[in-house]
PDB file of C-alpha atoms and ligand atoms in Angstrom:
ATOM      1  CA  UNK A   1     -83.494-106.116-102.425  1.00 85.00           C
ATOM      2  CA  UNK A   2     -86.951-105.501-103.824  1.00 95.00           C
ATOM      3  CA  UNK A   3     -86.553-102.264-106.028  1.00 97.00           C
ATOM      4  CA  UNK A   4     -89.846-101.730-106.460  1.00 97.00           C
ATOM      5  CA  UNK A   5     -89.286-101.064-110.701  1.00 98.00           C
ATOM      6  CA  UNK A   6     -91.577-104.009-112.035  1.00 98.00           C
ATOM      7  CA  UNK A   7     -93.773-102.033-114.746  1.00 98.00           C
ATOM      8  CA  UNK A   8     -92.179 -98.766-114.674  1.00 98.00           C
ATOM      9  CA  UNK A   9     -91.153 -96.975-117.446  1.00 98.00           C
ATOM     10  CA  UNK A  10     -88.124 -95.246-117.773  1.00 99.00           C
ATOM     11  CA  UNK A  11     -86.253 -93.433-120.449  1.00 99.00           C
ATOM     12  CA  UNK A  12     -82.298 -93.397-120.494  1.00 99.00           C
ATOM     13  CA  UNK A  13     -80.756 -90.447-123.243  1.00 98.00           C
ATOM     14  CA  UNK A  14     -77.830 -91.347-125.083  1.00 98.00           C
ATOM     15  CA  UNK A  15     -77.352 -94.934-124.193  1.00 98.00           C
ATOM     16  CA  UNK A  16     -76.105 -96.850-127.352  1.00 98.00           C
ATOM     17  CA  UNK A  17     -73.103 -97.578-125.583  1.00 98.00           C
ATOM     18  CA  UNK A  18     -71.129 -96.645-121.799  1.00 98.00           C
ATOM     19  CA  UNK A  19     -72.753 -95.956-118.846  1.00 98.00           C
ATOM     20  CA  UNK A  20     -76.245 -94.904-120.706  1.00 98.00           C
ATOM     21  CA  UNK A  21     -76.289 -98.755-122.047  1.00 98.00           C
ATOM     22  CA  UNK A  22     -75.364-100.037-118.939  1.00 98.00           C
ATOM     23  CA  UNK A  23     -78.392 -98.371-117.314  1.00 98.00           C
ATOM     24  CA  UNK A  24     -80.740 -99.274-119.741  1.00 98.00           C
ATOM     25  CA  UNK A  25     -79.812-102.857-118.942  1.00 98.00           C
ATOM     26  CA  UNK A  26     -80.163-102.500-114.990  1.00 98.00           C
ATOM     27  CA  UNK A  27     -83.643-100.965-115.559  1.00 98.00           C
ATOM     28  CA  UNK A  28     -84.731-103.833-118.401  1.00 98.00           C
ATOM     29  CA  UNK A  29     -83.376-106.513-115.949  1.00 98.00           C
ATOM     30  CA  UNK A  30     -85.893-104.602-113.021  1.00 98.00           C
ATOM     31  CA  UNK A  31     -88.921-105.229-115.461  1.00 98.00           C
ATOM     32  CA  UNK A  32     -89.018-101.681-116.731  1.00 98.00           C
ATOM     33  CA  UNK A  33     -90.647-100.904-119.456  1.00 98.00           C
ATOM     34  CA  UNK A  34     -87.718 -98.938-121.655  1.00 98.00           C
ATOM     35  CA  UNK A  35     -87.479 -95.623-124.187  1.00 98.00           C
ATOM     36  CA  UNK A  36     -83.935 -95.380-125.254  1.00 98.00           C
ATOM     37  CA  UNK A  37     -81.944 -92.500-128.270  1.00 98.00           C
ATOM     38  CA  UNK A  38     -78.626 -91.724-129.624  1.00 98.00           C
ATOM     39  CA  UNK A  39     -77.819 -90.615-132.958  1.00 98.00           C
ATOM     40  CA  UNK A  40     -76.793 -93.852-134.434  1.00 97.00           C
ATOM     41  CA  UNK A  41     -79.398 -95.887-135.395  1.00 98.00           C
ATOM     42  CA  UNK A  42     -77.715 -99.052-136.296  1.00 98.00           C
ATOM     43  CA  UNK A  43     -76.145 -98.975-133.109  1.00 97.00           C
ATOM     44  CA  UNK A  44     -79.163 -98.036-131.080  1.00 98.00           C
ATOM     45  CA  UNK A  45     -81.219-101.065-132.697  1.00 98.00           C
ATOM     46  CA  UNK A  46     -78.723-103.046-132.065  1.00 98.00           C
ATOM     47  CA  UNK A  47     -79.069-102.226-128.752  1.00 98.00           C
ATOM     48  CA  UNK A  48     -82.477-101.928-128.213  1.00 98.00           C
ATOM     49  CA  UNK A  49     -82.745-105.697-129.623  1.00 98.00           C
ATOM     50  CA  UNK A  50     -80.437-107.326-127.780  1.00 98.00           C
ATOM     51  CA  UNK A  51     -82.230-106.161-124.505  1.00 98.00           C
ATOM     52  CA  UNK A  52     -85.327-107.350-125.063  1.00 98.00           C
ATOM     53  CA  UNK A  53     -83.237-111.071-126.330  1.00 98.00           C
ATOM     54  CA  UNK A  54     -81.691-110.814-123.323  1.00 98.00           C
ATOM     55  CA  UNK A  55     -84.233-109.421-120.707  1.00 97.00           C
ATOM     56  CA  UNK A  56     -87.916-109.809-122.497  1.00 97.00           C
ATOM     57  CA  UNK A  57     -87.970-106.277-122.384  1.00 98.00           C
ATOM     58  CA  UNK A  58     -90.124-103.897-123.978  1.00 98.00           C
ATOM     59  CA  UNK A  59     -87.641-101.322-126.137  1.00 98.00           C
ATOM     60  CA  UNK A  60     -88.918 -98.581-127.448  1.00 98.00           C
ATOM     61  CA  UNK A  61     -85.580 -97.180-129.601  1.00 98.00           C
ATOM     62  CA  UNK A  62     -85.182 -93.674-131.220  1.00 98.00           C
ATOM     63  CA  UNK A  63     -82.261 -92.201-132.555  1.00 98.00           C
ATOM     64  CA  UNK A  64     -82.086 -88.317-132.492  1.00 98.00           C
ATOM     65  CA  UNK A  65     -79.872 -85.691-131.279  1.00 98.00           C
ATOM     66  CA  UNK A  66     -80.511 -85.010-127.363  1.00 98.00           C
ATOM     67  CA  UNK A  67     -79.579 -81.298-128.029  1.00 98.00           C
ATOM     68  CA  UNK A  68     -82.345 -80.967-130.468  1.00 98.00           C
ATOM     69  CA  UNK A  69     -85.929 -79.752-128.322  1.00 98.00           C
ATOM     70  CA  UNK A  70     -88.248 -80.455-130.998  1.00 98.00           C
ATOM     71  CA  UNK A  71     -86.776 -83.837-130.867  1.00 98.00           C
ATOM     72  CA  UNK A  72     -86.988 -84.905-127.342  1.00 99.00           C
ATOM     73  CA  UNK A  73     -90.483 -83.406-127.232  1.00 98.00           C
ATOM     74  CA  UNK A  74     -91.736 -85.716-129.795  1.00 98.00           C
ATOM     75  CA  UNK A  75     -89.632 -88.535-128.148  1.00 98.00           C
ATOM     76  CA  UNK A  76     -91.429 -87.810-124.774  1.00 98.00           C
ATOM     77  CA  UNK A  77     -94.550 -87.925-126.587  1.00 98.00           C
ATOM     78  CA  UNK A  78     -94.090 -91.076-128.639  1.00 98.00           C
ATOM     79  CA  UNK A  79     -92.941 -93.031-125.094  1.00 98.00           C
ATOM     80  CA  UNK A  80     -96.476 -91.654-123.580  1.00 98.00           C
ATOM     81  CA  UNK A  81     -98.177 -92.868-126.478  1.00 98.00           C
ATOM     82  CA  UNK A  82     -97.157 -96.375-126.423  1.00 98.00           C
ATOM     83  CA  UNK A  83     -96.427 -96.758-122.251  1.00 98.00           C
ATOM     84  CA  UNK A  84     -99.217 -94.417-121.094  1.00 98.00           C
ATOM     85  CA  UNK A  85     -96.536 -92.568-119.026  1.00 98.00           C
ATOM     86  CA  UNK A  86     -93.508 -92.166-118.028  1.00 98.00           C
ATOM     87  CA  UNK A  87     -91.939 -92.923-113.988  1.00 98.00           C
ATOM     88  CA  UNK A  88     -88.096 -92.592-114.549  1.00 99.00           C
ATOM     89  CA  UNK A  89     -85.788 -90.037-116.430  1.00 99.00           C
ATOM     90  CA  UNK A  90     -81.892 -90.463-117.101  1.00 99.00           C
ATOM     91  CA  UNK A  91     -80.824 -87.404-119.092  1.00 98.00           C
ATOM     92  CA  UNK A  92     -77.250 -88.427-120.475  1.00 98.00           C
ATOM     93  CA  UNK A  93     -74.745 -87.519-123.335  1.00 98.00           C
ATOM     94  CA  UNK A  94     -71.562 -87.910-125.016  1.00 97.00           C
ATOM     95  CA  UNK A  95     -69.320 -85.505-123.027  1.00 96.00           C
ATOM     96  CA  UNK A  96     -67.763 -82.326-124.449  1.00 96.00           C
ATOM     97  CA  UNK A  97     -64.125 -82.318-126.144  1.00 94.00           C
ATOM     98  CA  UNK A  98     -60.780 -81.901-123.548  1.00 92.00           C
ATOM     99  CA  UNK A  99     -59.161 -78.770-123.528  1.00 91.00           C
ATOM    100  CA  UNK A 100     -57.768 -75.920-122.166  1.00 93.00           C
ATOM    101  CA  UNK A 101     -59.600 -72.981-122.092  1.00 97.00           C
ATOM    102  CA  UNK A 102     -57.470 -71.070-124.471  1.00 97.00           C
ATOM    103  CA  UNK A 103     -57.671 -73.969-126.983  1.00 97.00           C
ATOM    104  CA  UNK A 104     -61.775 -73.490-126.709  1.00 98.00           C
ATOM    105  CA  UNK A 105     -64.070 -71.840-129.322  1.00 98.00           C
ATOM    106  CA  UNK A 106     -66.934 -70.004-129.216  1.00 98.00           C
ATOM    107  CA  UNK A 107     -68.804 -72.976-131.134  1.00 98.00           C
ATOM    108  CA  UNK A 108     -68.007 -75.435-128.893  1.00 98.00           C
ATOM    109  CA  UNK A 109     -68.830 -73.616-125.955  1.00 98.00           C
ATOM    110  CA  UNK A 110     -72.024 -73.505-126.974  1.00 98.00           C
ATOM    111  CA  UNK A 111     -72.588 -76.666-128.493  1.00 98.00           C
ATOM    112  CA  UNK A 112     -71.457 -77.772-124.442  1.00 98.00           C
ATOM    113  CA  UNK A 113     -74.333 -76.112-123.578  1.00 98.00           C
ATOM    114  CA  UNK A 114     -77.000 -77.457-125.433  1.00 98.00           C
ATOM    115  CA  UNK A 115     -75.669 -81.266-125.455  1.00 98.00           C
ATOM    116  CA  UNK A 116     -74.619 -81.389-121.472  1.00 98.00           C
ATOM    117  CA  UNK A 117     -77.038 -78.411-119.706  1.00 98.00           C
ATOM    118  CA  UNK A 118     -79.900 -77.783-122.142  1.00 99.00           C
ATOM    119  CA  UNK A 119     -80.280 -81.541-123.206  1.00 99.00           C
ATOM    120  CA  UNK A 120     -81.669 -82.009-118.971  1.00 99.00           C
ATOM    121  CA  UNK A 121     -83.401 -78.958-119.295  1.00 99.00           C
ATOM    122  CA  UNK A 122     -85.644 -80.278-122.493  1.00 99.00           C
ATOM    123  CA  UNK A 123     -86.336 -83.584-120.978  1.00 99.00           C
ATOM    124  CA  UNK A 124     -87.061 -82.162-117.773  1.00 99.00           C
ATOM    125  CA  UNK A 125     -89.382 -80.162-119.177  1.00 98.00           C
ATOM    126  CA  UNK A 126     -91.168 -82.574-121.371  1.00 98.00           C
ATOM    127  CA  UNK A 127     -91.327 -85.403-118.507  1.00 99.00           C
ATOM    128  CA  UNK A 128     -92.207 -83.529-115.069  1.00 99.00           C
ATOM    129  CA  UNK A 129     -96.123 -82.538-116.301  1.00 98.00           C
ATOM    130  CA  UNK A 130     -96.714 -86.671-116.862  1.00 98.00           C
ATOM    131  CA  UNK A 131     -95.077 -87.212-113.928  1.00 98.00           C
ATOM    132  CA  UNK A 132     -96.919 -85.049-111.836  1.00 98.00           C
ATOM    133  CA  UNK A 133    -100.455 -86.714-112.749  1.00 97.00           C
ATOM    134  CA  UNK A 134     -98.735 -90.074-111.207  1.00 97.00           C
ATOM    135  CA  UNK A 135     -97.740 -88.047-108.278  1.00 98.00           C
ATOM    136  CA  UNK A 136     -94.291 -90.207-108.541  1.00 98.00           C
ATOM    137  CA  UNK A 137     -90.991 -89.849-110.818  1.00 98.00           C
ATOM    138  CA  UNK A 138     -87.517 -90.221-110.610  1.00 98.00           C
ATOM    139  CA  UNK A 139     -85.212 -87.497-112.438  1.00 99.00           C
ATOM    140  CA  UNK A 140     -81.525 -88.676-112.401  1.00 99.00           C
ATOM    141  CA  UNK A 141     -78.890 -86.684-115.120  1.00 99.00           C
ATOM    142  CA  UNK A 142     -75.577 -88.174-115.608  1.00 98.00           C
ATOM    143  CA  UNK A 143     -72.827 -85.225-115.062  1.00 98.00           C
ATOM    144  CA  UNK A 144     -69.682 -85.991-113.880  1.00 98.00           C
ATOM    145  CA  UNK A 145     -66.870 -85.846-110.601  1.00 98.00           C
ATOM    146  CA  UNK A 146     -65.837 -82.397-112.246  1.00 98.00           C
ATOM    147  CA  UNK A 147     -69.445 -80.948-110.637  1.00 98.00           C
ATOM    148  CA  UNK A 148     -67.284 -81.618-107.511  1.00 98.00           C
ATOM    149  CA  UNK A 149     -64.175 -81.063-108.348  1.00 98.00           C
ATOM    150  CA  UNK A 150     -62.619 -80.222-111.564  1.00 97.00           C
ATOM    151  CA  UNK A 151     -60.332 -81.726-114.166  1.00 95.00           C
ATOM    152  CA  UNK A 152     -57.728 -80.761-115.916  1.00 92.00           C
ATOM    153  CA  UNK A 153     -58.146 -79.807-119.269  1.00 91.00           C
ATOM    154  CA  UNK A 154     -61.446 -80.474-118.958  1.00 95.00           C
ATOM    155  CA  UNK A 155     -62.749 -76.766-119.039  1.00 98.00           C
ATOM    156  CA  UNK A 156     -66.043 -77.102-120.824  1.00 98.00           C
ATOM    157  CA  UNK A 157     -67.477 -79.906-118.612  1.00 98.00           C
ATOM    158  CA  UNK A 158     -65.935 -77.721-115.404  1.00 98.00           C
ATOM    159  CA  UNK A 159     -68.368 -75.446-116.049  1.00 98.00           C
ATOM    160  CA  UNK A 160     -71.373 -76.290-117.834  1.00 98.00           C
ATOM    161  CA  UNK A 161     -71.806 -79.672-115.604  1.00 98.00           C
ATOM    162  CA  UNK A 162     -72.438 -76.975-112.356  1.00 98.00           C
ATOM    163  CA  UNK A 163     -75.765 -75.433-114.013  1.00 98.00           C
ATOM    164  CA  UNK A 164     -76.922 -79.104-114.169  1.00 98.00           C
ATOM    165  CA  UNK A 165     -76.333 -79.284-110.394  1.00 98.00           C
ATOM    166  CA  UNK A 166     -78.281 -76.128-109.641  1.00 98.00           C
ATOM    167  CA  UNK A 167     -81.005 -77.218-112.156  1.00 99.00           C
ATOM    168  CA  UNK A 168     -81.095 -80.352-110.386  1.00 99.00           C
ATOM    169  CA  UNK A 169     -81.417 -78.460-107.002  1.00 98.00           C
ATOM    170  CA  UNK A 170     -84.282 -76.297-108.096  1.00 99.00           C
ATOM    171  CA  UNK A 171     -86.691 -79.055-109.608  1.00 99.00           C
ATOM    172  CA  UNK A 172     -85.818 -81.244-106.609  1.00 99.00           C
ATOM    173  CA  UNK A 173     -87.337 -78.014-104.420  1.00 99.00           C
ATOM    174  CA  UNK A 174     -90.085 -77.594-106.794  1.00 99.00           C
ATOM    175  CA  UNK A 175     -91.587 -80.910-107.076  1.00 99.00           C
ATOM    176  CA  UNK A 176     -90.834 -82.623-104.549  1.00 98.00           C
ATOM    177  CA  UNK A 177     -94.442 -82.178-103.623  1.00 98.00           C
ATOM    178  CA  UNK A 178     -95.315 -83.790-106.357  1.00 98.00           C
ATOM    179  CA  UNK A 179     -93.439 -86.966-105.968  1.00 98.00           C
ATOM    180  CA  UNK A 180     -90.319 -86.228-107.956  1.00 99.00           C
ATOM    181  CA  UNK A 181     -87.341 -86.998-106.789  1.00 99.00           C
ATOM    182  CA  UNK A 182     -84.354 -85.279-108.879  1.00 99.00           C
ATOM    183  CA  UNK A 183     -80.506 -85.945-108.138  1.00 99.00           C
ATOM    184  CA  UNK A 184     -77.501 -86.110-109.757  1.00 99.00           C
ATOM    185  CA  UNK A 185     -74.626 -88.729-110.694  1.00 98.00           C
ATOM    186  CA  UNK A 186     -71.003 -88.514-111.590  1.00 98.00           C
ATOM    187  CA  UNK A 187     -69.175 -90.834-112.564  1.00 98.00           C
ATOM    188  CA  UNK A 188     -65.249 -91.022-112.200  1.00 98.00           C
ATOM    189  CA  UNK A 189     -63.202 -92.742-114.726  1.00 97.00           C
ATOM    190  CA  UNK A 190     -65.005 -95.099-115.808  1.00 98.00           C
ATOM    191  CA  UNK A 191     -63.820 -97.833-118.377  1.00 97.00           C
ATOM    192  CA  UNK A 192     -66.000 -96.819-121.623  1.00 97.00           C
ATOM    193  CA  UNK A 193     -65.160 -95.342-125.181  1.00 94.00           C
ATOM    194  CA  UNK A 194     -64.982 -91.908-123.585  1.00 91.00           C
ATOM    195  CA  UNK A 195     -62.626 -92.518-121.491  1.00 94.00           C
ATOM    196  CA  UNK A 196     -60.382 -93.930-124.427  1.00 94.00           C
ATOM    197  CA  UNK A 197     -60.974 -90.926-126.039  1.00 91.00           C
ATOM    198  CA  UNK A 198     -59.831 -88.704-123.249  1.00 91.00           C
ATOM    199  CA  UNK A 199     -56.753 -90.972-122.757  1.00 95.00           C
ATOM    200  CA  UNK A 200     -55.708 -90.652-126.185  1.00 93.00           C
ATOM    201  CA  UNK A 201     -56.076 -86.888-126.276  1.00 88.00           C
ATOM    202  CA  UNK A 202     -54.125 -86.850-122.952  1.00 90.00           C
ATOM    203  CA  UNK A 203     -51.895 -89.114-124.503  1.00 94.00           C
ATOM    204  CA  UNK A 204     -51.298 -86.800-127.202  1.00 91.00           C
ATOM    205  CA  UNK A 205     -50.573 -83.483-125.542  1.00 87.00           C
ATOM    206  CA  UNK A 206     -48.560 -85.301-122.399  1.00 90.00           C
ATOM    207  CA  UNK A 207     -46.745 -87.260-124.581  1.00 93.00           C
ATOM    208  CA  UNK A 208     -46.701 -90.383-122.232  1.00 96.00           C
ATOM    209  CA  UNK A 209     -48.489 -93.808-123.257  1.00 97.00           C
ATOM    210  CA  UNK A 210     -52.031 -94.560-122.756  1.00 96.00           C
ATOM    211  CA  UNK A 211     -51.679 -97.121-120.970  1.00 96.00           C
ATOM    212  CA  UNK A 212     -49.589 -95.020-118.403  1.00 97.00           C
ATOM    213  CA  UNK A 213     -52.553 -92.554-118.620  1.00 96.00           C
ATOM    214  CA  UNK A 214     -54.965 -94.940-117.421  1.00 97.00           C
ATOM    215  CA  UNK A 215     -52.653 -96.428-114.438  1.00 97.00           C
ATOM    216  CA  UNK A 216     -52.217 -92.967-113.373  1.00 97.00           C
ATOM    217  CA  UNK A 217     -55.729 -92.132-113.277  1.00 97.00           C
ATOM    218  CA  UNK A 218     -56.731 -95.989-111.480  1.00 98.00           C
ATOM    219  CA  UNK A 219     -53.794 -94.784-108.929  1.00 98.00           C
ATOM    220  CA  UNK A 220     -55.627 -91.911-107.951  1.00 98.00           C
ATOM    221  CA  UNK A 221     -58.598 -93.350-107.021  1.00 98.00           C
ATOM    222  CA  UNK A 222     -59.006 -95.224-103.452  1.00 98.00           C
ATOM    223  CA  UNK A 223     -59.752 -98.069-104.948  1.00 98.00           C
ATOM    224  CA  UNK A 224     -56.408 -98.315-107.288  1.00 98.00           C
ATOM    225  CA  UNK A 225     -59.045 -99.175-110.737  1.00 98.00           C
ATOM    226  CA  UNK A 226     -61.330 -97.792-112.991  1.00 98.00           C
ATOM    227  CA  UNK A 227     -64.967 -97.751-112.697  1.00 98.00           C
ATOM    228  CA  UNK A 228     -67.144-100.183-114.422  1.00 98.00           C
ATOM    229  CA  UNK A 229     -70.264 -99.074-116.437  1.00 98.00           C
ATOM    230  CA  UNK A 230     -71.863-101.304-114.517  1.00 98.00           C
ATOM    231  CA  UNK A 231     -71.333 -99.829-111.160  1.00 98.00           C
ATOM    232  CA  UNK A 232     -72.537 -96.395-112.057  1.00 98.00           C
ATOM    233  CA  UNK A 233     -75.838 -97.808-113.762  1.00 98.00           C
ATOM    234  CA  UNK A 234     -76.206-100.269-110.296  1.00 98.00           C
ATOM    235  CA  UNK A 235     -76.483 -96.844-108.498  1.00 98.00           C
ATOM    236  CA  UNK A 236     -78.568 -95.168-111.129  1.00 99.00           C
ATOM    237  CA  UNK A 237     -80.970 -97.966-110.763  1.00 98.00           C
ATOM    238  CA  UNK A 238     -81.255 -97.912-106.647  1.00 98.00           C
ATOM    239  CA  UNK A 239     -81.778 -93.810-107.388  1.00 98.00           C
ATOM    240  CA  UNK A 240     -84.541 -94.826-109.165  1.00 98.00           C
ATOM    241  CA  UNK A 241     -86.092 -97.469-106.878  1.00 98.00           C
ATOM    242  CA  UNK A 242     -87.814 -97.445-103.769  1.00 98.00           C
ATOM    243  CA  UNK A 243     -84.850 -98.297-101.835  1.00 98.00           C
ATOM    244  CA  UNK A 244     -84.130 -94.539-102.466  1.00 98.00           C
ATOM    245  CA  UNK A 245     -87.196 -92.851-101.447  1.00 98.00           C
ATOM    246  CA  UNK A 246     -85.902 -89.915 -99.328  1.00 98.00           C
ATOM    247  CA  UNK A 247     -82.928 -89.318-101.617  1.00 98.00           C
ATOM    248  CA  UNK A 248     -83.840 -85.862-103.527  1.00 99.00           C
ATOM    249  CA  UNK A 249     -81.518 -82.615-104.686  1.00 98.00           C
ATOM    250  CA  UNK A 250     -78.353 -85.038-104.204  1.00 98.00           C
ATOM    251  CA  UNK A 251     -75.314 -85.528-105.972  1.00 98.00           C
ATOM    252  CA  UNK A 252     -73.554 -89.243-105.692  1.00 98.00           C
ATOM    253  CA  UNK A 253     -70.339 -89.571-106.699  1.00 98.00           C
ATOM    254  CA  UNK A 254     -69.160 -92.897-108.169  1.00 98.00           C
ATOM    255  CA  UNK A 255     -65.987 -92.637-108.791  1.00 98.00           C
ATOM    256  CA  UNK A 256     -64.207 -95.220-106.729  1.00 98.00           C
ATOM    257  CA  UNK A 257     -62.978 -92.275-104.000  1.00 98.00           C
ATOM    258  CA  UNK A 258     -61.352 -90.104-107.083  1.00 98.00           C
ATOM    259  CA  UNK A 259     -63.024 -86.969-105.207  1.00 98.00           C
ATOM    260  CA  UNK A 260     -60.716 -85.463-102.316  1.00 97.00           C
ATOM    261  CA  UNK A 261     -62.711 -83.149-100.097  1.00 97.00           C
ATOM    262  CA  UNK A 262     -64.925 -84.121 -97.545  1.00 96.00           C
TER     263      UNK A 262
HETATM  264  P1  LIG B   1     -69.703 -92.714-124.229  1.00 96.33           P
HETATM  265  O1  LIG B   1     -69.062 -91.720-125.120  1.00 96.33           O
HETATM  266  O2  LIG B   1     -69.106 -94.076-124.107  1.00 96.33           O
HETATM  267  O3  LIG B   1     -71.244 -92.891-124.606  1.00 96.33           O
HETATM  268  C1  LIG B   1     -72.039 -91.767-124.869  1.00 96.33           C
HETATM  269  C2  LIG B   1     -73.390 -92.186-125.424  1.00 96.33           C
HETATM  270  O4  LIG B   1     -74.106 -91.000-125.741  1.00 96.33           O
HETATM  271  C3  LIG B   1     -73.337 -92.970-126.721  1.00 96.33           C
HETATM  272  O5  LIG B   1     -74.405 -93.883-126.746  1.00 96.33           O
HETATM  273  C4  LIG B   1     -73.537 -91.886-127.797  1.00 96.33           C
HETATM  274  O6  LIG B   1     -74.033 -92.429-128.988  1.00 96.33           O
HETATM  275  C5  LIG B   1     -74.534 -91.014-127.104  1.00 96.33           C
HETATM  276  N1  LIG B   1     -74.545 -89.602-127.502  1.00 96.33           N
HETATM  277  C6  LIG B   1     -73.476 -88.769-127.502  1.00 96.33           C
HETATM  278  N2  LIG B   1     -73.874 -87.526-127.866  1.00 96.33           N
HETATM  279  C7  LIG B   1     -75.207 -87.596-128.090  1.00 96.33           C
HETATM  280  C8  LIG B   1     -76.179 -86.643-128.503  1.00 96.33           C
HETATM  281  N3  LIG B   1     -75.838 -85.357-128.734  1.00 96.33           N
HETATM  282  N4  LIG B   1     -77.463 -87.050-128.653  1.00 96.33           N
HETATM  283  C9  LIG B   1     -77.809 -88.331-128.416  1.00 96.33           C
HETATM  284  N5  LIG B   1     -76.931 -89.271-128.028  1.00 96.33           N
HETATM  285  C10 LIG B   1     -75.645 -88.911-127.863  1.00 96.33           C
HETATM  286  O7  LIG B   1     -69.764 -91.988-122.803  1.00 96.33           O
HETATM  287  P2  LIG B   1     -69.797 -92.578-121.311  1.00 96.33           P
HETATM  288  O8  LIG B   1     -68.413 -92.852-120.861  1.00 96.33           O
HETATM  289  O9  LIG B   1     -70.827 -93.639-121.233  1.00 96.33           O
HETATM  290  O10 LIG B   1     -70.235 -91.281-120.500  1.00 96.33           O
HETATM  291  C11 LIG B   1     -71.576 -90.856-120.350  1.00 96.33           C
HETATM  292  C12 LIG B   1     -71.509 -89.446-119.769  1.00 96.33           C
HETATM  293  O11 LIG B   1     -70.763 -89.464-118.533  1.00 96.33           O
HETATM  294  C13 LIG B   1     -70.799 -88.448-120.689  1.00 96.33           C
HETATM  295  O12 LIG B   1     -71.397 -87.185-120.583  1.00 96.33           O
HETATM  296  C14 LIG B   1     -69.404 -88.421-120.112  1.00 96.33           C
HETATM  297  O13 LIG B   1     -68.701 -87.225-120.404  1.00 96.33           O
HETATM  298  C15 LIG B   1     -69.701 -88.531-118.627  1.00 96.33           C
HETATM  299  N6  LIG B   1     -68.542 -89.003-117.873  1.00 96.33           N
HETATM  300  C16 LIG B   1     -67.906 -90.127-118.228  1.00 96.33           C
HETATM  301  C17 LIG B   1     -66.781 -90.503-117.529  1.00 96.33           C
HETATM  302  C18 LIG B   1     -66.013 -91.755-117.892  1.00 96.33           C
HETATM  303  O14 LIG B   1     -64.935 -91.961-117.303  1.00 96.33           O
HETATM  304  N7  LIG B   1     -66.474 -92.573-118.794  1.00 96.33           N
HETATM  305  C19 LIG B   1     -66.314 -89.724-116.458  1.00 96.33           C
HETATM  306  C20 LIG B   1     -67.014 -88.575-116.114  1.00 96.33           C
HETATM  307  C21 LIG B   1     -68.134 -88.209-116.842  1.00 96.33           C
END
């Protein structure tokens, strides 16, 4: 399938590791051009050098805080610099702590906000303006199944995940005349460290093993397994291509048939 991807540039946020690493792979082995960030910059170089070993990619690595504006403005405009533009954002993060909602604070609540709602809005923001002069970009943020239908225990990504979806809506309305195609993923449980760290807190307040955690979450799925970073960056990737050129204001769920509704 030609993707159409040769020579485009894309950022992916947060991908040191997971499904953000597995994307940044998919769009280095499509001839992209790539910006990637996370906090850790050992990791992140790491990273960033064995994709262009691997691929022959050019990596442009940063490591900063996605929740930090100033930062992902001068991330934006250090990718422009060196690419001349930029075709294709994926606006990811780590995902915020499991909980009840009477075990939440105040802190964390808003700390939700700014790594997993405001996080999209800043790089939204700082990418749309270069996209518009191309007259083409792809927008794609990373959520999660809960934007469909929630988990358990999972309160803070239950309800700060939704504002993504209706951001996602409204730029996909507003600039689609541009070019800009905006939509939405979510991943189900998929077999990365934060779903390890999810089964150990479940582990922890169910009392059961991990390992019975993660058969019981593979059993409710269609498909009887976990996800694979892979898969969700495979889709990410075909979001981003040409092969996807009437998709806009969507969410895809890949999550192996996890969701239950219609
Ligand atoms: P992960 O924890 O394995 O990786 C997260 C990546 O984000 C790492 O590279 C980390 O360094 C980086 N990161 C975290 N916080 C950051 C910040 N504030 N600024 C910059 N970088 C940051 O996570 P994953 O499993 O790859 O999941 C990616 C996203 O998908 C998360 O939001 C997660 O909650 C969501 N998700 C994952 C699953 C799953 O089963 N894995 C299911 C549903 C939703």
């Amino acid at each position: 399938m030609e993707t159409g991807l040769q020579n485009r540039v894309a950022i992916v946020a947060a991908s040191s590791q997971g499904i953000g690493r597995a994307t940044a792979e998919g769009f280095a082995a499509e001839g992209c051009g790539l910006a990637i960030c996370a906090r850790k910059r050992e990791a992140l170089n790491a990273v960033a050098e064995k994709i262009r070993s691997q691929y022959g990619a050019e990596v442009m690595a940063e490591a900063f805080d996605v929740a930090d504006a100033g930062a992902v403005r001068d991330f934006v405009n250090s990718v422009v610099g060196r690419f001349g533009g930029v075709d294709i954002c994926v606006t990811n993060a780590g995902g915020p702590p499991a909980k009840g909602f009477l075990a939440t604070t105040i802190e964390e609540w808003k700390r939700a906000v700014e790594v997993n709602f405001m996080s999209a809005v800043y790089f939204a923001h700082e990418v749309i303006p270069h996209m518009q002069k191309k007259k083409w970009g792809r927008i794609i943020t990373v959520t999660s199944i809960t934007t469909k239908q929630p988990v358990a225990d999972l309160v803070y990504s239950n309800a700060v995940r939704a504002a993504v979806v209706g951001l996602v809506k409204s730029l996909a309305n507003e600039f689609g005349k541009d070019g800009i195609l905006v939509n939405n993923v979510g991943p189900g449980f998929t077999a990365t460290d934060r779903l390890k760290e999810l089964a150990r807190s479940r582990s922890a307040s169910s009392g059961k093993s991990e390992e019975e955690i993660f058969d019981g979450w593979a059993a409710d799925t269609a498909l009887k397994r976990l996800g694979e970073p892979r898969e969700l960056a495979d889709t990410i990737v075909w979001l981003a291509s040409e092969r996807a050129s009437y998709i806009t204001g969507q969410t895809v769920l890949v999550d192996g048939g996890l969701y239950k509704g219609l």
